[in-house]
Coordinates of C-alpha atoms and ligand atoms in Angstrom, one line a residue:
X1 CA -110.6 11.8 -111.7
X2 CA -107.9 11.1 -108.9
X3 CA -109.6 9.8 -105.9
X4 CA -108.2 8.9 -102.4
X5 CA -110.5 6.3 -100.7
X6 CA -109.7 6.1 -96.6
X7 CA -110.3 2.6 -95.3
X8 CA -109.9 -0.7 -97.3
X9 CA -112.4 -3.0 -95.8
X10 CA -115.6 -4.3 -97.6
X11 CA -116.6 -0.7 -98.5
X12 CA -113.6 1.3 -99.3
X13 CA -111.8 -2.3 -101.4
X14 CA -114.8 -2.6 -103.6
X15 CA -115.6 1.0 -104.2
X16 CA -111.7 1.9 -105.1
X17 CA -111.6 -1.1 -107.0
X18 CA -114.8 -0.5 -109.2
X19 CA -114.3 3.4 -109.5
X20 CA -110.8 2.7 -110.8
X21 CA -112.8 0.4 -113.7
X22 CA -114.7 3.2 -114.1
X23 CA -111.3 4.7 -115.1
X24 CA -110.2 7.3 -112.3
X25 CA -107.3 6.6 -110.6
X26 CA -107.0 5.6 -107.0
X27 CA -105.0 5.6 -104.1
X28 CA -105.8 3.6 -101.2
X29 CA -105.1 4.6 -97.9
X30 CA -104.9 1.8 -94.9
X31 CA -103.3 1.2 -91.9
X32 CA -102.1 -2.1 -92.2
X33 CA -99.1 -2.7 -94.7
X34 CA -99.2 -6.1 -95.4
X35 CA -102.8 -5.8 -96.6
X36 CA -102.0 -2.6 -99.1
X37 CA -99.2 -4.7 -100.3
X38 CA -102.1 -7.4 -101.3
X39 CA -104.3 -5.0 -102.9
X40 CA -101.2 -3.4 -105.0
X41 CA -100.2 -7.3 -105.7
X42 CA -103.5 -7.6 -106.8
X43 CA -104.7 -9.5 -104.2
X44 CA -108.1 -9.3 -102.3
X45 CA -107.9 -8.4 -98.9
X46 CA -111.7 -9.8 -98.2
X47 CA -113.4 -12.5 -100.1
X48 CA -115.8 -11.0 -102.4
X49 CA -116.6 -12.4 -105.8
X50 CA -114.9 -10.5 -108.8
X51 CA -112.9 -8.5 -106.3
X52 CA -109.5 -9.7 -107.5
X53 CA -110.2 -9.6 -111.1
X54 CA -110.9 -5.8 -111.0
X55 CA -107.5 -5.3 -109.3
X56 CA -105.5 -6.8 -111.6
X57 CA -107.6 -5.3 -114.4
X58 CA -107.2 -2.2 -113.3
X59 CA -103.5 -2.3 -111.7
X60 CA -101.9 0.8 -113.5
X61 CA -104.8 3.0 -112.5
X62 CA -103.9 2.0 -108.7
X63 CA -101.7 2.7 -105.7
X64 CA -101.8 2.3 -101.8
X65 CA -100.1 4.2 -99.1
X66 CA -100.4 4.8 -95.1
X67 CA -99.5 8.6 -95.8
X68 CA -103.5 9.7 -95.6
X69 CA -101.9 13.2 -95.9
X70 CA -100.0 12.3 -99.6
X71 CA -102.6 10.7 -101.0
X72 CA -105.3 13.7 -100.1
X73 CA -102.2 15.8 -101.8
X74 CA -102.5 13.8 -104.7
X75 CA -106.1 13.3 -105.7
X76 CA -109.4 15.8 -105.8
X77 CA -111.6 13.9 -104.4
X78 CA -111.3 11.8 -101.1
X79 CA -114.3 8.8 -100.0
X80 CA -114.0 8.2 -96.1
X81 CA -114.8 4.4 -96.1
X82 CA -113.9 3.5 -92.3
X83 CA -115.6 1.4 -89.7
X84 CA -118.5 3.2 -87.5
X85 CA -119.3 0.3 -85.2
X86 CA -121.5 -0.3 -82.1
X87 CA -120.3 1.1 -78.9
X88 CA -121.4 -1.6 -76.0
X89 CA -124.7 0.5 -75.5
X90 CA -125.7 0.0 -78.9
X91 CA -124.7 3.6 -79.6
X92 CA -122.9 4.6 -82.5
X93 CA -118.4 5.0 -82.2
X94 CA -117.6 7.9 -84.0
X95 CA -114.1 7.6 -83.1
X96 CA -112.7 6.4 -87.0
X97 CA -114.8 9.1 -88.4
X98 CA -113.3 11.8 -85.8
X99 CA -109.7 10.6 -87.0
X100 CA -110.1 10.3 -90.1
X101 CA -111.2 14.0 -90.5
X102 CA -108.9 15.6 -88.2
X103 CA -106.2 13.8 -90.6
X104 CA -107.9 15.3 -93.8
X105 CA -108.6 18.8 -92.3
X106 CA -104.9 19.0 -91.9
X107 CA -103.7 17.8 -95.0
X108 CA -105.9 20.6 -96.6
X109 CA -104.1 23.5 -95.0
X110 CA -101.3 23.4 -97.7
X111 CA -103.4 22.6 -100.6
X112 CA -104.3 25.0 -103.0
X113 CA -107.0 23.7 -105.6
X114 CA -110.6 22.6 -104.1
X115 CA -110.6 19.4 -102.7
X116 CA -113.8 17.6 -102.3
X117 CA -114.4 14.7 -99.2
X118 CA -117.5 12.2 -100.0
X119 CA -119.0 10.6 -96.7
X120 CA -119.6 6.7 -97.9
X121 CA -119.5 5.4 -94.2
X122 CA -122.8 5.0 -92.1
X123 CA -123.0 7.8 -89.9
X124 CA -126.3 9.4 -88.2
X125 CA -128.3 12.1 -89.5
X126 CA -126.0 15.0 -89.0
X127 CA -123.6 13.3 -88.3
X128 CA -120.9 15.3 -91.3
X129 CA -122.5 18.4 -91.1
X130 CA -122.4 18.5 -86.7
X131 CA -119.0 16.9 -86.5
X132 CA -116.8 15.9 -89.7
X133 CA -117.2 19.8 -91.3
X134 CA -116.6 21.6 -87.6
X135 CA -113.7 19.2 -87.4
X136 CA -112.5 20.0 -91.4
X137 CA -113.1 24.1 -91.0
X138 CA -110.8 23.8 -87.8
X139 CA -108.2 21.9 -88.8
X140 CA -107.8 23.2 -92.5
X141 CA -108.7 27.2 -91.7
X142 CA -110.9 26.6 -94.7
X143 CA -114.7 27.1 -95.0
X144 CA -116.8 24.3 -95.9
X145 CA -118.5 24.4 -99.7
X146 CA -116.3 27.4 -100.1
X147 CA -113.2 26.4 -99.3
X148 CA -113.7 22.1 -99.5
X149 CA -116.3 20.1 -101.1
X150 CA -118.5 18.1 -98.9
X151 CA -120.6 15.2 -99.7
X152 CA -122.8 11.9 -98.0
X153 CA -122.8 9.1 -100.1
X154 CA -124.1 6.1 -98.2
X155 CA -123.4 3.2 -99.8
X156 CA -125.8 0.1 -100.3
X157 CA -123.5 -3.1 -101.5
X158 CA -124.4 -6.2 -100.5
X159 CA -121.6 -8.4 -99.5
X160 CA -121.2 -11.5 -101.8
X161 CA -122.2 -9.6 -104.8
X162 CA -120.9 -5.7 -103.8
X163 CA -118.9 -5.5 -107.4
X164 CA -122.3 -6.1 -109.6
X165 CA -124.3 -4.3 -106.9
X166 CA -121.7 -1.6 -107.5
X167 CA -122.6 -1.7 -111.1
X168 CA -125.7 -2.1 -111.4
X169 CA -127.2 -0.5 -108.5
X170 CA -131.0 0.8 -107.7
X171 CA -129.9 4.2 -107.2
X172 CA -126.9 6.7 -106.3
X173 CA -127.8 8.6 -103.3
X174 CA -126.5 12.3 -103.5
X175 CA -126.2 14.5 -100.3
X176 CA -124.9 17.6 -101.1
X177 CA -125.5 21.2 -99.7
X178 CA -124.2 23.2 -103.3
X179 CA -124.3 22.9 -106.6
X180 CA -121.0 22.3 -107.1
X181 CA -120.4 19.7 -105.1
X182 CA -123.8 18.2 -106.8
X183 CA -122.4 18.8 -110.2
X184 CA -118.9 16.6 -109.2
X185 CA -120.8 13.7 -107.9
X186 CA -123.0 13.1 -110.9
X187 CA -119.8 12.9 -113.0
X188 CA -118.2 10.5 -111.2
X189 CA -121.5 8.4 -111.2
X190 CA -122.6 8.9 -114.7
X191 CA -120.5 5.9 -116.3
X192 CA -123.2 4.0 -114.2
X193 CA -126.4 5.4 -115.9
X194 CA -128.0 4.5 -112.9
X195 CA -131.0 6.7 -111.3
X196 CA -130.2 9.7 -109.2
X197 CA -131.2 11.2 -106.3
X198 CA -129.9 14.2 -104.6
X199 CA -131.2 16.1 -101.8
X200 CA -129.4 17.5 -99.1
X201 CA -126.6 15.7 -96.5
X202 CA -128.7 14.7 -93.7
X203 CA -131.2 13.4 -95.7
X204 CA -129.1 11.2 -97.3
X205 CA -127.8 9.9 -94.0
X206 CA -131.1 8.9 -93.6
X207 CA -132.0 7.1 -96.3
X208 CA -129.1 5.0 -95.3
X209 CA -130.3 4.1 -92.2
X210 CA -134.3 4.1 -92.9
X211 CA -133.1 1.9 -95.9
X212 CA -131.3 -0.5 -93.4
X213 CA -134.4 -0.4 -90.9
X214 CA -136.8 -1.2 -93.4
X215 CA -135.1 -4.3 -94.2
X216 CA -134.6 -5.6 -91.1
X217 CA -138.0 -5.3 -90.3
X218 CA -138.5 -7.3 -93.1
X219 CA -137.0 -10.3 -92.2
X220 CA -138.0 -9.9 -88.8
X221 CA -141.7 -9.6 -89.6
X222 CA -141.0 -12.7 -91.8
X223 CA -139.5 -14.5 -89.0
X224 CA -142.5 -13.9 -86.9
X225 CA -145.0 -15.2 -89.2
X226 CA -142.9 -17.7 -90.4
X227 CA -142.6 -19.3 -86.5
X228 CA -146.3 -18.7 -86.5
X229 CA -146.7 -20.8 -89.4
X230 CA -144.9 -23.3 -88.5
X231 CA -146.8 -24.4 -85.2
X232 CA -149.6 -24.0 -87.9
X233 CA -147.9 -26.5 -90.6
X234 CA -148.1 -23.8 -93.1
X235 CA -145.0 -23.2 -95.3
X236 CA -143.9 -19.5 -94.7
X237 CA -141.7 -19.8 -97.8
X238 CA -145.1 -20.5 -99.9
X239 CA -147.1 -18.3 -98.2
X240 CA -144.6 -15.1 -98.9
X241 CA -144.5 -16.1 -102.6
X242 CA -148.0 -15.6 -103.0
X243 CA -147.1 -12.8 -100.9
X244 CA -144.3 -10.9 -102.7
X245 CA -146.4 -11.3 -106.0
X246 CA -148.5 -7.9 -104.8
X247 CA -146.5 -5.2 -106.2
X248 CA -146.8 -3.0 -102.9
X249 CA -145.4 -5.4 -100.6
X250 CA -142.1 -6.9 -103.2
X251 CA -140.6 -10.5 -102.8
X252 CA -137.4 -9.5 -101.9
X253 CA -136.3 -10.1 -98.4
X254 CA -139.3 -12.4 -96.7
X255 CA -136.4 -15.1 -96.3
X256 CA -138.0 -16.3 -92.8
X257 CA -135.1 -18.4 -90.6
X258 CA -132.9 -17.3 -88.1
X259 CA -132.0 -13.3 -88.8
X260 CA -130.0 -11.5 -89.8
X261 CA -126.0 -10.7 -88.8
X262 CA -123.4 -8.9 -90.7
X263 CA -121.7 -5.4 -90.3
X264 CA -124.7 -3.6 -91.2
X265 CA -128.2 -4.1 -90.1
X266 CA -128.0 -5.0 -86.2
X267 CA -125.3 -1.8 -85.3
X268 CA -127.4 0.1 -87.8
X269 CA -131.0 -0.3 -86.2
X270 CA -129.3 -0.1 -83.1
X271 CA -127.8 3.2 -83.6
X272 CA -131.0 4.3 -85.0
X273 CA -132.9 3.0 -81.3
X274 CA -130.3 4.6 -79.7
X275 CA -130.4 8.2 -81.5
X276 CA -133.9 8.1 -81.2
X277 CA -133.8 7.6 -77.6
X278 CA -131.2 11.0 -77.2
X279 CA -134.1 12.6 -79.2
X280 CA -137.1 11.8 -76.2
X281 CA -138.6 9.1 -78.6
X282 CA -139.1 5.2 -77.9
X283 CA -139.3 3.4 -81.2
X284 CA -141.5 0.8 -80.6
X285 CA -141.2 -1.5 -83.8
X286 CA -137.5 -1.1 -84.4
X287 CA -137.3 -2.5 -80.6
X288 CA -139.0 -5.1 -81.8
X289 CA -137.0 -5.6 -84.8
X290 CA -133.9 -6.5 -82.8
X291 CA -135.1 -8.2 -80.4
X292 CA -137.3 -10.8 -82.8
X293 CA -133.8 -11.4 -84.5
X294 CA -131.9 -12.4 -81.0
X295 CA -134.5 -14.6 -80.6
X296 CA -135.0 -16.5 -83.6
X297 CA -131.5 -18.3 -83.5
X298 CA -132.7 -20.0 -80.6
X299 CA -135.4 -21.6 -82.3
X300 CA -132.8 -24.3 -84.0
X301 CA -131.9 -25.4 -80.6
X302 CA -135.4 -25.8 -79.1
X303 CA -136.2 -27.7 -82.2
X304 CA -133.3 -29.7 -82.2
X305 CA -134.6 -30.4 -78.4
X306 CA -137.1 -32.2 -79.8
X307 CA -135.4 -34.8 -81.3
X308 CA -132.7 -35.2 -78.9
X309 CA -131.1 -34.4 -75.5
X310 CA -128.2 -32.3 -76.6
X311 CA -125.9 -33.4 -73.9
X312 CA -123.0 -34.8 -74.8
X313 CA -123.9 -35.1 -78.0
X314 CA -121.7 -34.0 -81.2
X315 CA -123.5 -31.3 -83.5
X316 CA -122.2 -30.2 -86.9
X317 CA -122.6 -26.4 -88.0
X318 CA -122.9 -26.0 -91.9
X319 CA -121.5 -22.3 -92.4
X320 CA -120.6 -19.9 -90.0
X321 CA -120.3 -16.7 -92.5
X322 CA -123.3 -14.3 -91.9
X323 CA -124.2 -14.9 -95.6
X324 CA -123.1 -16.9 -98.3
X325 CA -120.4 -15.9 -100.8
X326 CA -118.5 -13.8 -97.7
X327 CA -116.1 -14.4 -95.0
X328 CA -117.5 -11.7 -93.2
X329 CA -118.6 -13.2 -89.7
X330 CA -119.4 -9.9 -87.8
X331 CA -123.0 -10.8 -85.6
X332 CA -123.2 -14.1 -87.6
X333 CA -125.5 -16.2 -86.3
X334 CA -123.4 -19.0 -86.1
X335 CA -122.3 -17.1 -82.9
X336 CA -125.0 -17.1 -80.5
X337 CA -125.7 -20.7 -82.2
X338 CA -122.9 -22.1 -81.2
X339 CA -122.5 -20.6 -78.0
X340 CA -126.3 -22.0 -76.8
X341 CA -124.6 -25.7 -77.9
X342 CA -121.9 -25.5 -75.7
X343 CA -123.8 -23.8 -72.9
X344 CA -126.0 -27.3 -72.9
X345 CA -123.0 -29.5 -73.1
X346 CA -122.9 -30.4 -76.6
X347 CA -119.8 -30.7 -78.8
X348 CA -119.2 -28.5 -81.7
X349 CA -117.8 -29.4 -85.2
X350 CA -118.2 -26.5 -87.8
X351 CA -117.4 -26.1 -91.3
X352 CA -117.1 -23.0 -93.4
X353 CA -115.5 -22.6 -96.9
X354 CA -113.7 -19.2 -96.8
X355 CA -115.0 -17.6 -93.0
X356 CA -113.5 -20.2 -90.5
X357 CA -110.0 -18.0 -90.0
X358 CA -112.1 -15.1 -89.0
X359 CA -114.8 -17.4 -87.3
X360 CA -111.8 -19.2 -84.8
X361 CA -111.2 -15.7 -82.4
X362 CA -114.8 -16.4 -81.3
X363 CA -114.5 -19.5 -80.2
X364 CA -110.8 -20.6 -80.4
X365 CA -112.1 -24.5 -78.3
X366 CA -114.3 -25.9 -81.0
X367 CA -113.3 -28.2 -84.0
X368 CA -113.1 -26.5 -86.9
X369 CA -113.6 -29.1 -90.2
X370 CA -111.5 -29.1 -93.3
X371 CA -114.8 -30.2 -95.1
X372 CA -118.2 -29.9 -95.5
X373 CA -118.6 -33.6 -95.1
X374 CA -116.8 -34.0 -92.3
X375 CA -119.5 -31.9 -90.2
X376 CA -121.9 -34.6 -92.0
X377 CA -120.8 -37.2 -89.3
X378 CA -122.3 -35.9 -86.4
X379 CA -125.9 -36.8 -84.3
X380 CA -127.1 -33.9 -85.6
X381 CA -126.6 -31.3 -88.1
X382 CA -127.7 -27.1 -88.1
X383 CA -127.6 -25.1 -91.2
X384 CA -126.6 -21.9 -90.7
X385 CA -125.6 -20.3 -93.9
X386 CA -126.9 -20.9 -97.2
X387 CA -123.4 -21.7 -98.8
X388 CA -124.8 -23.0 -102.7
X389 CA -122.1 -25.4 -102.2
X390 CA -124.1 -27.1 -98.6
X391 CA -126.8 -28.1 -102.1
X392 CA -124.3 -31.1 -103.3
X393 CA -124.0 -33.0 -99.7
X394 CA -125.3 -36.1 -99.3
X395 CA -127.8 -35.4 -96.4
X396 CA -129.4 -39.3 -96.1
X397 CA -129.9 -40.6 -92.5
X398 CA -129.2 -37.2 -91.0
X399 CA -130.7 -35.2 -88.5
X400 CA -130.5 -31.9 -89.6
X401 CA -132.1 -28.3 -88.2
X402 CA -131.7 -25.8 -91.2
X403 CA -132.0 -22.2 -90.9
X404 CA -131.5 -21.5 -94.3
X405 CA -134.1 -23.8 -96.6
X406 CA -131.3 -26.0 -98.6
X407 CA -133.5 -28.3 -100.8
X408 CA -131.5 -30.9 -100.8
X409 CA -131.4 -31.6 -97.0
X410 CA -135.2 -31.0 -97.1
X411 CA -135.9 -33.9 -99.7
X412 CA -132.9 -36.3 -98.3
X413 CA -132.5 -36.0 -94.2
X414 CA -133.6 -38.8 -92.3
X415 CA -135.2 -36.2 -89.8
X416 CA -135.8 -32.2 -91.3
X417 CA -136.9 -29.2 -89.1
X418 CA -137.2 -26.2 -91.2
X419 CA -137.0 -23.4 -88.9
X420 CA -139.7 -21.5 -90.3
X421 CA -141.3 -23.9 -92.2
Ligands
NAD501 P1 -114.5 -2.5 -92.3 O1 -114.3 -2.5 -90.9 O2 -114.4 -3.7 -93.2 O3 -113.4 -1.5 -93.0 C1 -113.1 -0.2 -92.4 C2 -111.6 0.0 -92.6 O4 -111.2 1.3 -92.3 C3 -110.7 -1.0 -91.8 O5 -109.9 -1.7 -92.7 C4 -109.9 0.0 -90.9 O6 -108.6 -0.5 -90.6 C5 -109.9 1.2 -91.8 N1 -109.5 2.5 -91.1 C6 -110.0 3.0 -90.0 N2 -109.4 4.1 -89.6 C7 -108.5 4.4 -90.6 C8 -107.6 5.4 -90.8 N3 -107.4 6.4 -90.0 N4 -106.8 5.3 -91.9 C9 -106.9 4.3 -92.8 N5 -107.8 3.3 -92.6 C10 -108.6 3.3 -91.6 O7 -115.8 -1.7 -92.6 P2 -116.8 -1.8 -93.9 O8 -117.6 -3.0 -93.8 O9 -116.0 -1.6 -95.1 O10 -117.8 -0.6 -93.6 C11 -117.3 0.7 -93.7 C12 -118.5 1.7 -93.5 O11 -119.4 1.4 -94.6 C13 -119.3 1.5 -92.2 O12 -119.8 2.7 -91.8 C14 -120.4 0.5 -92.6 O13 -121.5 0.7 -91.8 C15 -120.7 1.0 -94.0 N6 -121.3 0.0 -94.9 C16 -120.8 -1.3 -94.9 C17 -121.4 -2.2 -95.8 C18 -120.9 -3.6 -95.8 O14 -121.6 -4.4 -96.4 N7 -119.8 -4.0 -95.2 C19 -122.4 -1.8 -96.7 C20 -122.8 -0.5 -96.7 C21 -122.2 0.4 -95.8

């Protein structure tokens, strides 16, 4: 199949990239020359594992352009893949999405066979059918299902392993409103063998965000017991093992520490408070949710208080990605981390292997290290992301606050504060 894919960020890079292994062919469609020019070279745009390989793999089967119109011209089947960030109330901007359509409705007018447009950005239950097919049917003159295809396909990578989450994923989620439309999604899946489901397209808006929301309560339900277990010298990390091992509750995700960041959960359950609250309802737990995480990064610093008056003291941060295996920095906690340290006078030294670049716009003052041992020669050291490479440093002598359970700080440091255990 020829497929256009509209945004080349985490998202739109990995899913053009493993659909053209899959063998269709693909056109990219940025804004930003110089990084089309690296996906055409072959080159990643953002660090993600594998990412490179399966451009260069897969080179002939792919192109890039700015001309949204040509590439929609050119191909059957278009996936919108651009940003839908916060807005400063927590709301959600549509403003990419709004674009983004009004460009595709008009390059429809002239086209003759049935082009389909798949929805793989996060946007709110009715979100496609309210405002992406009013805006398609005006600015093409064609009907929706009739004249275009129209699909949600939220997507559910993980950074740091999107390309085998692509590939080996729980489910595909289907939201489609006709059978035909139903029919073309299922082929360009089946190569995956992976499960199914299809229902309808707000639906499956929904089961992106509920899917989201879920998680996040998660870890902040972990986060709370885990700070109540720690003022009771109980190991949270043991006590959600025994946990996990009940099949109606599942391991995954009881990682207690200091929340979660990244592009995803925070705007997500945000824009989920935020619709529920145009729809008359208060939702009390997702509240909660959010505001459990701002708390918890705090916790490193009141522990750290403990053991020392932070003033004028030199503190090392160990990673400053949200997660490991990503230079993706968006609502890392490194952020409010750092910020507290300099608010109390301390000085900053921070090491990350692939985010810092990103990282510096946030706080261009602070001294960013070329290595992890340099941050190692501080009075005290916070671990903030669970980079698998923070596992070889020598951590003897140190003070060290970790956020993320490395073992080996926990056996070796001269002083250890777990933040949850
Ligand atoms: P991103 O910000 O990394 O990428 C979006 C890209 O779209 C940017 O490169 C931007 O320049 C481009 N863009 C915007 N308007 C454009 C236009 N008119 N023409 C061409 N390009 C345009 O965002 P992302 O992390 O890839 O997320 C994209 C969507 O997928 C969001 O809705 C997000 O919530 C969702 N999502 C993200 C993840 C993730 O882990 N990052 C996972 C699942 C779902």
């Amino acid at each position: 199949m020829k497929i256009s894919i509209i945004g080349t960020g985490y998202v739109g890079a990995v899913t053009g990239a493993c659909l053209a292994d899959l063998g269709n062919t693909i056109i990219f469609v940025g804004r930003n020359k110089a990084k089309l020019k690296l996906i055409k070279s072959g080159k990643s745009p953002i660090f993600e594992p594998g990412l490179e390989q399966l451009l260069i793999k897969n080179e002939k089967r792919i192109a890039t352009t700015t001309d949204l119109s040509d590439a929609v011209s050119k191909t059957d089947v278009t996936l919108i893949c651009v940003g839908t960030p916060s807005k400063a109330d927590g709301s959600i901007d549509l403003q990419q999405i709004n674009d983004v359509s009004v460009a595709i409705g008009k390059s429809l007018v002239e086209s003759e066979k049935k082009h389909t447009i798949i929805m793989k950005s996060t946007v709110l239950p009715g979100t496609t059918e309210q405002l992406v097919i009013p805006i398609l049917e005006r600015e093409s003159g064609k009907k929706a299902i009739e004249g275009f295809g129209i699909a949600s396909n939220p997507e559910f990578l993980k950074e740091g392993s999107a390309i085998e989450d692509f590939f080996h994923t729980d489910r595909v989620i289907i939201g489609v409103n006709d059978q035909e439309t139903e029919n073309l999604m299922k082929k360009i899946y089946s190569p995956l063998n992976a499960p199914v489901f299809s229902t309808n397209i707000r639906t499956s808006e929904m089961i992106k965000y509920v899917s989201n929301a879920f998680l996040a309560t998660k870890i902040s339900f972990a986060n709370e017991i885990g700070n109540l277990c720690k003022r009771m010298d109980i190991d949270s990390f043991e006590v959600f093992e025994g946990v996990g091992l009940d099949a109606r509750i599942s391991p995954h995700f009881f990682r207690s520490g200091i929340g979660f960041g990244g592009s995803c959960f925070p705007k997500d359950v945000r824009a989920l408070i935020s619709h529920a609250r145009n729809l008359g309802l208060e939702p009390k737990v997702l509240n909660a949710v959010i505001r459990t995480n701002e708390e918890q990064p705090a916790k490193m610093i009141e522990l750290l208080k403990h053991h020392m008056n932070i003033t004028g003291k030199t503190i090392g941060v160990l990673g400053l990605a949200f997660k490991p295996d990503s230079d993706d920095v968006r609502e890392s906690r490194a952020i409010p981390i750092i910020k507290l340290l300099l608010e109390q006078g301390a000085t900053v030294i921070a090491f990350d292997p692939v985010a810092t670049e990103n990282f510096r716009p946030h706080f261009p003052d602070i001294y960013y290290a070329k290595t992890a041992e340099e941050v190692l020669d501080t009075d005290a050291i916070l671990i903030v992301t669970e980079w698998k490479e923070f596992e070889n440093l020598d951590f003897r002598g140190k003070v060290i606050v970790d956020g993320r359970r490395i073992g080996k700080a926990r056996k070796e440091a001269n002083v250890y504060e777990g933040v949850c255990w």
